[in-house]
């Protein structure tokens, strides 16, 4: 992959990269389209598929994470991807692998509290993928807003010579954010899962005309989510979109993120209110 990227760069082609864990859906395709736009007609779009074990905790869904490489290949071909990079576990993590990348601030709250080793795994694999693919730009989805912010900080702090682009969240017609994990939901859970999107809308409507105390808004949103019997809230947070510092008063422009379990399936979503 690195040799191919070097050859492309030598010929003057710009490389746009979309890292994924596979089981591609319309959300990934929109990131690939965004990458094509950034690379230009003569540029190269690279997609990686790698279900990265270091970002899963032992109790998480690494083993059953959905995989369908044959279908992913077809989708990438249809989307005009120039190279699909699908490394094996022992190529990414040799048995004596011992170096990790840790971002120590933005990665702490929310996903970092619920999944304490998650971003160490994400930063490490993304840094490795950047060093292998040598992209000029890399595209990350807005659904994982904390991941995008952590990666942006890592790129700045460690001087990776590339630009990060954040692609908008793709949604199902009823508002549910697209995710490979939606596949785990039972029909009943799937119907109730629209509550994440509803919660974001309700919060935005509540603060449209006047600021509201975060505590009060959290309680209001919690009451709404509890109308769905299968939903179990992991977190609801209101924070500054640039610093990721929590705010005590929520107003227009505040970022909101939430994580909600349906059975063992954990869904996340976020919006700028
Ligand atoms: O967002 C994902 O799919 C993963 O966290 C990523 C960025 C591909 C790293 O494994």
mmCIF file of C-alpha atoms and ligand atoms in Angstrom:
data_model
loop_
_atom_site.group_PDB
_atom_site.id
_atom_site.type_symbol
_atom_site.label_atom_id
_atom_site.label_comp_id
_atom_site.label_asym_id
_atom_site.label_seq_id
_atom_site.Cartn_x
_atom_site.Cartn_y
_atom_site.Cartn_z
ATOM 1 C CA UNK A 1 0.000 0.000 0.000
ATOM 2 C CA UNK A 2 2.752 2.417 0.959
ATOM 3 C CA UNK A 3 4.676 1.710 -2.263
ATOM 4 C CA UNK A 4 1.526 2.284 -4.313
ATOM 5 C CA UNK A 5 0.834 5.546 -2.500
ATOM 6 C CA UNK A 6 4.420 6.724 -3.040
ATOM 7 C CA UNK A 7 4.130 5.969 -6.767
ATOM 8 C CA UNK A 8 0.823 7.852 -6.964
ATOM 9 C CA UNK A 9 2.300 10.827 -5.135
ATOM 10 C CA UNK A 10 5.317 10.852 -7.457
ATOM 11 C CA UNK A 11 2.967 11.111 -10.417
ATOM 12 C CA UNK A 12 1.342 14.142 -8.769
ATOM 13 C CA UNK A 13 -1.917 12.436 -7.719
ATOM 14 C CA UNK A 14 -3.588 13.622 -4.534
ATOM 15 C CA UNK A 15 -4.615 10.794 -2.171
ATOM 16 C CA UNK A 16 -7.894 10.942 -0.227
ATOM 17 C CA UNK A 17 -8.433 8.249 2.385
ATOM 18 C CA UNK A 18 -11.523 6.842 4.102
ATOM 19 C CA UNK A 19 -10.676 4.490 7.007
ATOM 20 C CA UNK A 20 -13.526 2.079 7.856
ATOM 21 C CA UNK A 21 -14.268 -1.128 9.706
ATOM 22 C CA UNK A 22 -16.227 -2.453 6.727
ATOM 23 C CA UNK A 23 -19.838 -3.604 6.412
ATOM 24 C CA UNK A 24 -20.265 -0.495 4.312
ATOM 25 C CA UNK A 25 -23.539 1.427 4.132
ATOM 26 C CA UNK A 26 -24.759 4.629 2.483
ATOM 27 C CA UNK A 27 -22.985 6.671 5.182
ATOM 28 C CA UNK A 28 -19.602 5.246 4.148
ATOM 29 C CA UNK A 29 -20.439 5.792 0.473
ATOM 30 C CA UNK A 30 -21.128 9.473 1.184
ATOM 31 C CA UNK A 31 -17.667 9.708 2.848
ATOM 32 C CA UNK A 32 -16.138 8.040 -0.235
ATOM 33 C CA UNK A 33 -17.904 10.595 -2.457
ATOM 34 C CA UNK A 34 -16.552 13.372 -0.245
ATOM 35 C CA UNK A 35 -13.065 11.860 -0.622
ATOM 36 C CA UNK A 36 -13.437 11.784 -4.417
ATOM 37 C CA UNK A 37 -14.353 15.465 -4.376
ATOM 38 C CA UNK A 38 -11.249 16.228 -2.299
ATOM 39 C CA UNK A 39 -8.936 14.075 -4.450
ATOM 40 C CA UNK A 40 -10.191 15.469 -7.738
ATOM 41 C CA UNK A 41 -10.715 13.506 -10.936
ATOM 42 C CA UNK A 42 -7.037 12.635 -11.290
ATOM 43 C CA UNK A 43 -6.550 11.903 -7.595
ATOM 44 C CA UNK A 44 -6.782 8.527 -5.884
ATOM 45 C CA UNK A 45 -9.332 7.403 -3.316
ATOM 46 C CA UNK A 46 -8.209 4.739 -0.844
ATOM 47 C CA UNK A 47 -10.572 2.917 1.525
ATOM 48 C CA UNK A 48 -9.313 0.691 4.321
ATOM 49 C CA UNK A 49 -11.343 -2.062 5.947
ATOM 50 C CA UNK A 50 -9.961 -3.251 9.240
ATOM 51 C CA UNK A 51 -11.899 -4.231 12.356
ATOM 52 C CA UNK A 52 -9.332 -2.914 14.798
ATOM 53 C CA UNK A 53 -9.168 -5.143 17.901
ATOM 54 C CA UNK A 54 -7.425 -2.561 20.130
ATOM 55 C CA UNK A 55 -10.428 -0.210 20.093
ATOM 56 C CA UNK A 56 -12.783 -2.881 21.453
ATOM 57 C CA UNK A 57 -12.892 -3.708 25.180
ATOM 58 C CA UNK A 58 -12.986 -7.431 26.097
ATOM 59 C CA UNK A 59 -16.761 -7.210 26.807
ATOM 60 C CA UNK A 60 -17.528 -5.529 23.452
ATOM 61 C CA UNK A 61 -18.624 -6.831 20.051
ATOM 62 C CA UNK A 62 -15.264 -7.467 18.288
ATOM 63 C CA UNK A 63 -16.058 -11.115 17.469
ATOM 64 C CA UNK A 64 -19.563 -10.508 16.205
ATOM 65 C CA UNK A 65 -18.887 -7.153 14.498
ATOM 66 C CA UNK A 66 -20.621 -7.572 11.091
ATOM 67 C CA UNK A 67 -18.348 -8.417 8.168
ATOM 68 C CA UNK A 68 -19.067 -8.862 4.430
ATOM 69 C CA UNK A 69 -15.911 -8.265 2.423
ATOM 70 C CA UNK A 70 -17.344 -9.488 -0.856
ATOM 71 C CA UNK A 71 -20.191 -6.980 -0.746
ATOM 72 C CA UNK A 72 -17.859 -4.208 0.498
ATOM 73 C CA UNK A 73 -15.574 -4.813 -2.501
ATOM 74 C CA UNK A 74 -18.496 -4.472 -4.909
ATOM 75 C CA UNK A 75 -19.678 -1.268 -3.241
ATOM 76 C CA UNK A 76 -16.167 0.213 -3.405
ATOM 77 C CA UNK A 77 -15.865 -0.718 -7.065
ATOM 78 C CA UNK A 78 -19.229 0.898 -7.836
ATOM 79 C CA UNK A 79 -18.180 4.014 -5.909
ATOM 80 C CA UNK A 80 -14.992 4.327 -8.001
ATOM 81 C CA UNK A 81 -12.520 3.584 -5.191
ATOM 82 C CA UNK A 82 -8.953 3.218 -6.539
ATOM 83 C CA UNK A 83 -7.571 0.967 -3.802
ATOM 84 C CA UNK A 84 -9.135 -1.068 -1.033
ATOM 85 C CA UNK A 85 -6.630 -1.782 1.741
ATOM 86 C CA UNK A 86 -7.601 -4.796 3.864
ATOM 87 C CA UNK A 87 -4.721 -5.686 6.165
ATOM 88 C CA UNK A 88 -4.602 -8.828 8.296
ATOM 89 C CA UNK A 89 -4.339 -8.648 12.078
ATOM 90 C CA UNK A 90 -0.732 -9.885 12.201
ATOM 91 C CA UNK A 91 0.307 -7.204 9.680
ATOM 92 C CA UNK A 92 -1.093 -4.403 11.813
ATOM 93 C CA UNK A 93 -0.186 -5.877 15.210
ATOM 94 C CA UNK A 94 2.796 -8.242 15.183
ATOM 95 C CA UNK A 95 2.906 -10.380 18.356
ATOM 96 C CA UNK A 96 5.462 -8.103 20.074
ATOM 97 C CA UNK A 97 3.708 -4.818 19.157
ATOM 98 C CA UNK A 98 4.278 -2.352 22.011
ATOM 99 C CA UNK A 99 3.724 1.255 20.850
ATOM 100 C CA UNK A 100 0.425 3.137 21.286
ATOM 101 C CA UNK A 101 -0.773 6.687 20.585
ATOM 102 C CA UNK A 102 -2.798 8.354 23.348
ATOM 103 C CA UNK A 103 -4.650 11.687 23.164
ATOM 104 C CA UNK A 104 -5.139 12.829 26.740
ATOM 105 C CA UNK A 105 -7.814 15.509 26.768
ATOM 106 C CA UNK A 106 -10.629 15.349 24.201
ATOM 107 C CA UNK A 107 -10.703 11.554 24.504
ATOM 108 C CA UNK A 108 -11.546 11.609 28.243
ATOM 109 C CA UNK A 109 -15.300 12.412 28.521
ATOM 110 C CA UNK A 110 -18.298 10.621 26.959
ATOM 111 C CA UNK A 111 -17.028 7.721 24.816
ATOM 112 C CA UNK A 112 -13.778 7.845 26.801
ATOM 113 C CA UNK A 113 -15.612 7.378 30.104
ATOM 114 C CA UNK A 114 -17.834 4.563 28.829
ATOM 115 C CA UNK A 115 -15.030 2.948 26.776
ATOM 116 C CA UNK A 116 -11.742 3.882 28.529
ATOM 117 C CA UNK A 117 -9.344 2.125 26.097
ATOM 118 C CA UNK A 118 -11.303 2.931 22.925
ATOM 119 C CA UNK A 119 -9.525 6.081 21.711
ATOM 120 C CA UNK A 120 -6.070 4.665 22.457
ATOM 121 C CA UNK A 121 -6.956 1.936 19.962
ATOM 122 C CA UNK A 122 -8.456 4.381 17.461
ATOM 123 C CA UNK A 123 -5.483 6.807 17.593
ATOM 124 C CA UNK A 124 -2.961 3.993 17.283
ATOM 125 C CA UNK A 125 -4.584 2.355 14.279
ATOM 126 C CA UNK A 126 -5.392 5.667 12.562
ATOM 127 C CA UNK A 127 -1.772 6.828 13.008
ATOM 128 C CA UNK A 128 -0.579 3.543 11.523
ATOM 129 C CA UNK A 129 -3.042 3.777 8.622
ATOM 130 C CA UNK A 130 -1.921 7.357 7.903
ATOM 131 C CA UNK A 131 1.716 6.188 7.817
ATOM 132 C CA UNK A 132 0.835 3.339 5.475
ATOM 133 C CA UNK A 133 -1.608 5.097 3.114
ATOM 134 C CA UNK A 134 0.205 8.490 3.145
ATOM 135 C CA UNK A 135 -2.996 10.447 2.396
ATOM 136 C CA UNK A 136 -3.215 14.177 1.664
ATOM 137 C CA UNK A 137 -6.714 14.225 3.145
ATOM 138 C CA UNK A 138 -8.674 11.762 5.266
ATOM 139 C CA UNK A 139 -12.447 11.761 5.689
ATOM 140 C CA UNK A 140 -14.171 10.905 8.985
ATOM 141 C CA UNK A 141 -17.901 10.750 9.710
ATOM 142 C CA UNK A 142 -19.622 13.386 11.864
ATOM 143 C CA UNK A 143 -21.635 10.700 13.674
ATOM 144 C CA UNK A 144 -18.489 9.889 15.666
ATOM 145 C CA UNK A 145 -17.895 13.553 16.495
ATOM 146 C CA UNK A 146 -15.563 12.819 19.404
ATOM 147 C CA UNK A 147 -13.485 10.457 17.271
ATOM 148 C CA UNK A 148 -13.182 13.120 14.565
ATOM 149 C CA UNK A 149 -12.090 15.709 17.148
ATOM 150 C CA UNK A 150 -9.568 13.342 18.767
ATOM 151 C CA UNK A 151 -8.079 12.479 15.361
ATOM 152 C CA UNK A 152 -7.909 16.174 14.416
ATOM 153 C CA UNK A 153 -6.060 16.897 17.656
ATOM 154 C CA UNK A 154 -3.663 13.972 17.090
ATOM 155 C CA UNK A 155 -2.944 15.182 13.543
ATOM 156 C CA UNK A 156 -2.172 18.671 14.814
ATOM 157 C CA UNK A 157 -0.199 17.598 17.880
ATOM 158 C CA UNK A 158 1.926 15.006 16.050
ATOM 159 C CA UNK A 159 2.313 16.992 12.783
ATOM 160 C CA UNK A 160 0.785 14.461 10.426
ATOM 161 C CA UNK A 161 1.013 16.177 7.020
ATOM 162 C CA UNK A 162 -2.634 15.813 6.033
ATOM 163 C CA UNK A 163 -5.987 17.520 6.296
ATOM 164 C CA UNK A 164 -9.010 16.000 8.056
ATOM 165 C CA UNK A 165 -12.432 16.456 6.463
ATOM 166 C CA UNK A 166 -15.588 15.678 8.425
ATOM 167 C CA UNK A 167 -18.447 14.253 6.339
ATOM 168 C CA UNK A 168 -22.080 14.815 7.355
ATOM 169 C CA UNK A 169 -24.010 12.012 9.090
ATOM 170 C CA UNK A 170 -26.146 9.972 6.677
ATOM 171 C CA UNK A 171 -29.578 9.130 8.061
ATOM 172 C CA UNK A 172 -32.360 6.652 7.390
ATOM 173 C CA UNK A 173 -35.648 8.275 6.216
ATOM 174 C CA UNK A 174 -36.923 8.265 9.839
ATOM 175 C CA UNK A 175 -33.820 10.067 11.114
ATOM 176 C CA UNK A 176 -31.812 7.172 12.602
ATOM 177 C CA UNK A 177 -28.103 7.771 11.962
ATOM 178 C CA UNK A 178 -26.663 5.070 9.688
ATOM 179 C CA UNK A 179 -24.341 2.666 11.474
ATOM 180 C CA UNK A 180 -23.115 -0.883 10.872
ATOM 181 C CA UNK A 181 -24.377 -1.645 14.391
ATOM 182 C CA UNK A 182 -28.015 -0.898 13.414
ATOM 183 C CA UNK A 183 -27.979 -4.437 12.027
ATOM 184 C CA UNK A 184 -28.030 -5.806 15.608
ATOM 185 C CA UNK A 185 -31.401 -4.164 16.439
ATOM 186 C CA UNK A 186 -34.579 -6.245 16.635
ATOM 187 C CA UNK A 187 -37.528 -4.736 14.672
ATOM 188 C CA UNK A 188 -38.946 -3.405 17.945
ATOM 189 C CA UNK A 189 -35.623 -1.836 19.002
ATOM 190 C CA UNK A 190 -35.155 -0.426 15.494
ATOM 191 C CA UNK A 191 -38.538 1.331 15.735
ATOM 192 C CA UNK A 192 -37.629 2.808 19.138
ATOM 193 C CA UNK A 193 -34.109 3.841 18.066
ATOM 194 C CA UNK A 194 -35.430 6.987 16.350
ATOM 195 C CA UNK A 195 -35.497 8.450 19.869
ATOM 196 C CA UNK A 196 -31.826 9.552 19.584
ATOM 197 C CA UNK A 197 -32.641 11.765 16.625
ATOM 198 C CA UNK A 198 -35.834 12.997 18.330
ATOM 199 C CA UNK A 199 -33.827 13.896 21.448
ATOM 200 C CA UNK A 200 -31.455 16.066 19.389
ATOM 201 C CA UNK A 201 -34.402 17.828 17.754
ATOM 202 C CA UNK A 202 -36.174 18.374 21.058
ATOM 203 C CA UNK A 203 -33.039 19.857 22.622
ATOM 204 C CA UNK A 204 -32.475 22.156 19.616
ATOM 205 C CA UNK A 205 -36.107 23.347 19.757
ATOM 206 C CA UNK A 206 -35.885 23.932 23.528
ATOM 207 C CA UNK A 207 -32.839 26.212 23.313
ATOM 208 C CA UNK A 208 -33.832 27.938 20.046
ATOM 209 C CA UNK A 209 -35.126 31.067 21.775
ATOM 210 C CA UNK A 210 -33.480 31.026 25.192
ATOM 211 C CA UNK A 211 -30.588 29.316 26.965
ATOM 212 C CA UNK A 212 -31.484 26.500 29.398
ATOM 213 C CA UNK A 213 -29.535 24.965 32.302
ATOM 214 C CA UNK A 214 -27.835 21.740 31.157
ATOM 215 C CA UNK A 215 -29.175 19.884 34.187
ATOM 216 C CA UNK A 216 -32.758 20.825 33.373
ATOM 217 C CA UNK A 217 -32.418 20.001 29.669
ATOM 218 C CA UNK A 218 -30.794 16.635 30.463
ATOM 219 C CA UNK A 219 -33.735 15.747 32.734
ATOM 220 C CA UNK A 220 -36.233 16.780 30.036
ATOM 221 C CA UNK A 221 -34.480 14.691 27.362
ATOM 222 C CA UNK A 222 -34.161 11.732 29.735
ATOM 223 C CA UNK A 223 -37.921 11.822 30.319
ATOM 224 C CA UNK A 224 -38.503 11.753 26.564
ATOM 225 C CA UNK A 225 -36.097 8.845 25.982
ATOM 226 C CA UNK A 226 -37.672 6.839 28.802
ATOM 227 C CA UNK A 227 -40.956 6.742 26.847
ATOM 228 C CA UNK A 228 -39.191 4.016 24.800
ATOM 229 C CA UNK A 229 -39.132 0.972 27.097
ATOM 230 C CA UNK A 230 -36.116 -0.680 25.427
ATOM 231 C CA UNK A 231 -33.895 2.422 25.610
ATOM 232 C CA UNK A 232 -31.254 2.679 28.359
ATOM 233 C CA UNK A 233 -29.313 5.961 28.393
ATOM 234 C CA UNK A 234 -25.524 5.723 28.725
ATOM 235 C CA UNK A 235 -24.879 9.490 28.544
ATOM 236 C CA UNK A 236 -26.376 12.781 27.389
ATOM 237 C CA UNK A 237 -23.780 15.579 27.232
ATOM 238 C CA UNK A 238 -23.796 19.250 26.285
ATOM 239 C CA UNK A 239 -20.408 20.731 25.444
ATOM 240 C CA UNK A 240 -18.388 23.268 23.491
ATOM 241 C CA UNK A 241 -17.916 21.909 19.942
ATOM 242 C CA UNK A 242 -14.318 23.174 19.773
ATOM 243 C CA UNK A 243 -12.911 22.264 23.188
ATOM 244 C CA UNK A 244 -15.293 19.444 24.161
ATOM 245 C CA UNK A 245 -15.530 21.084 27.620
ATOM 246 C CA UNK A 246 -18.967 20.493 29.210
ATOM 247 C CA UNK A 247 -21.197 23.572 29.560
ATOM 248 C CA UNK A 248 -23.597 24.349 32.414
ATOM 249 C CA UNK A 249 -25.878 26.476 30.218
ATOM 250 C CA UNK A 250 -27.031 25.160 26.848
ATOM 251 C CA UNK A 251 -27.697 27.596 24.017
ATOM 252 C CA UNK A 252 -27.813 27.687 20.220
ATOM 253 C CA UNK A 253 -24.470 26.409 18.926
ATOM 254 C CA UNK A 254 -23.815 24.135 21.911
ATOM 255 C CA UNK A 255 -22.937 20.581 20.847
ATOM 256 C CA UNK A 256 -25.039 17.712 22.195
ATOM 257 C CA UNK A 257 -24.052 14.036 22.074
ATOM 258 C CA UNK A 258 -25.786 10.979 23.455
ATOM 259 C CA UNK A 259 -25.302 7.227 23.705
ATOM 260 C CA UNK A 260 -28.243 4.902 24.245
ATOM 261 C CA UNK A 261 -28.318 1.140 24.669
ATOM 262 C CA UNK A 262 -31.006 -1.052 23.097
ATOM 263 C CA UNK A 263 -30.312 -4.422 24.642
ATOM 264 C CA UNK A 264 -26.565 -4.911 24.112
ATOM 265 C CA UNK A 265 -26.463 -2.561 21.120
ATOM 266 C CA UNK A 266 -25.095 0.876 21.889
ATOM 267 C CA UNK A 267 -26.031 3.701 19.489
ATOM 268 C CA UNK A 268 -24.566 7.211 19.405
ATOM 269 C CA UNK A 269 -25.613 10.451 17.748
ATOM 270 C CA UNK A 270 -24.831 14.166 18.063
ATOM 271 C CA UNK A 271 -25.704 17.579 16.689
ATOM 272 C CA UNK A 272 -24.897 21.245 16.990
ATOM 273 C CA UNK A 273 -28.026 22.641 18.607
HETATM 274 O O1 LIG B 1 -14.866 4.910 12.714
HETATM 275 C C1 LIG B 1 -14.371 3.787 12.479
HETATM 276 O O2 LIG B 1 -14.895 2.995 11.680
HETATM 277 C C2 LIG B 1 -13.093 3.381 13.180
HETATM 278 O O3 LIG B 1 -13.051 3.870 14.476
HETATM 279 C C3 LIG B 1 -11.812 3.734 12.408
HETATM 280 C C4 LIG B 1 -11.669 5.239 12.233
HETATM 281 C C5 LIG B 1 -11.833 3.073 11.040
HETATM 282 C C6 LIG B 1 -10.574 3.238 13.162
HETATM 283 O O4 LIG B 1 -10.593 1.859 13.337
#
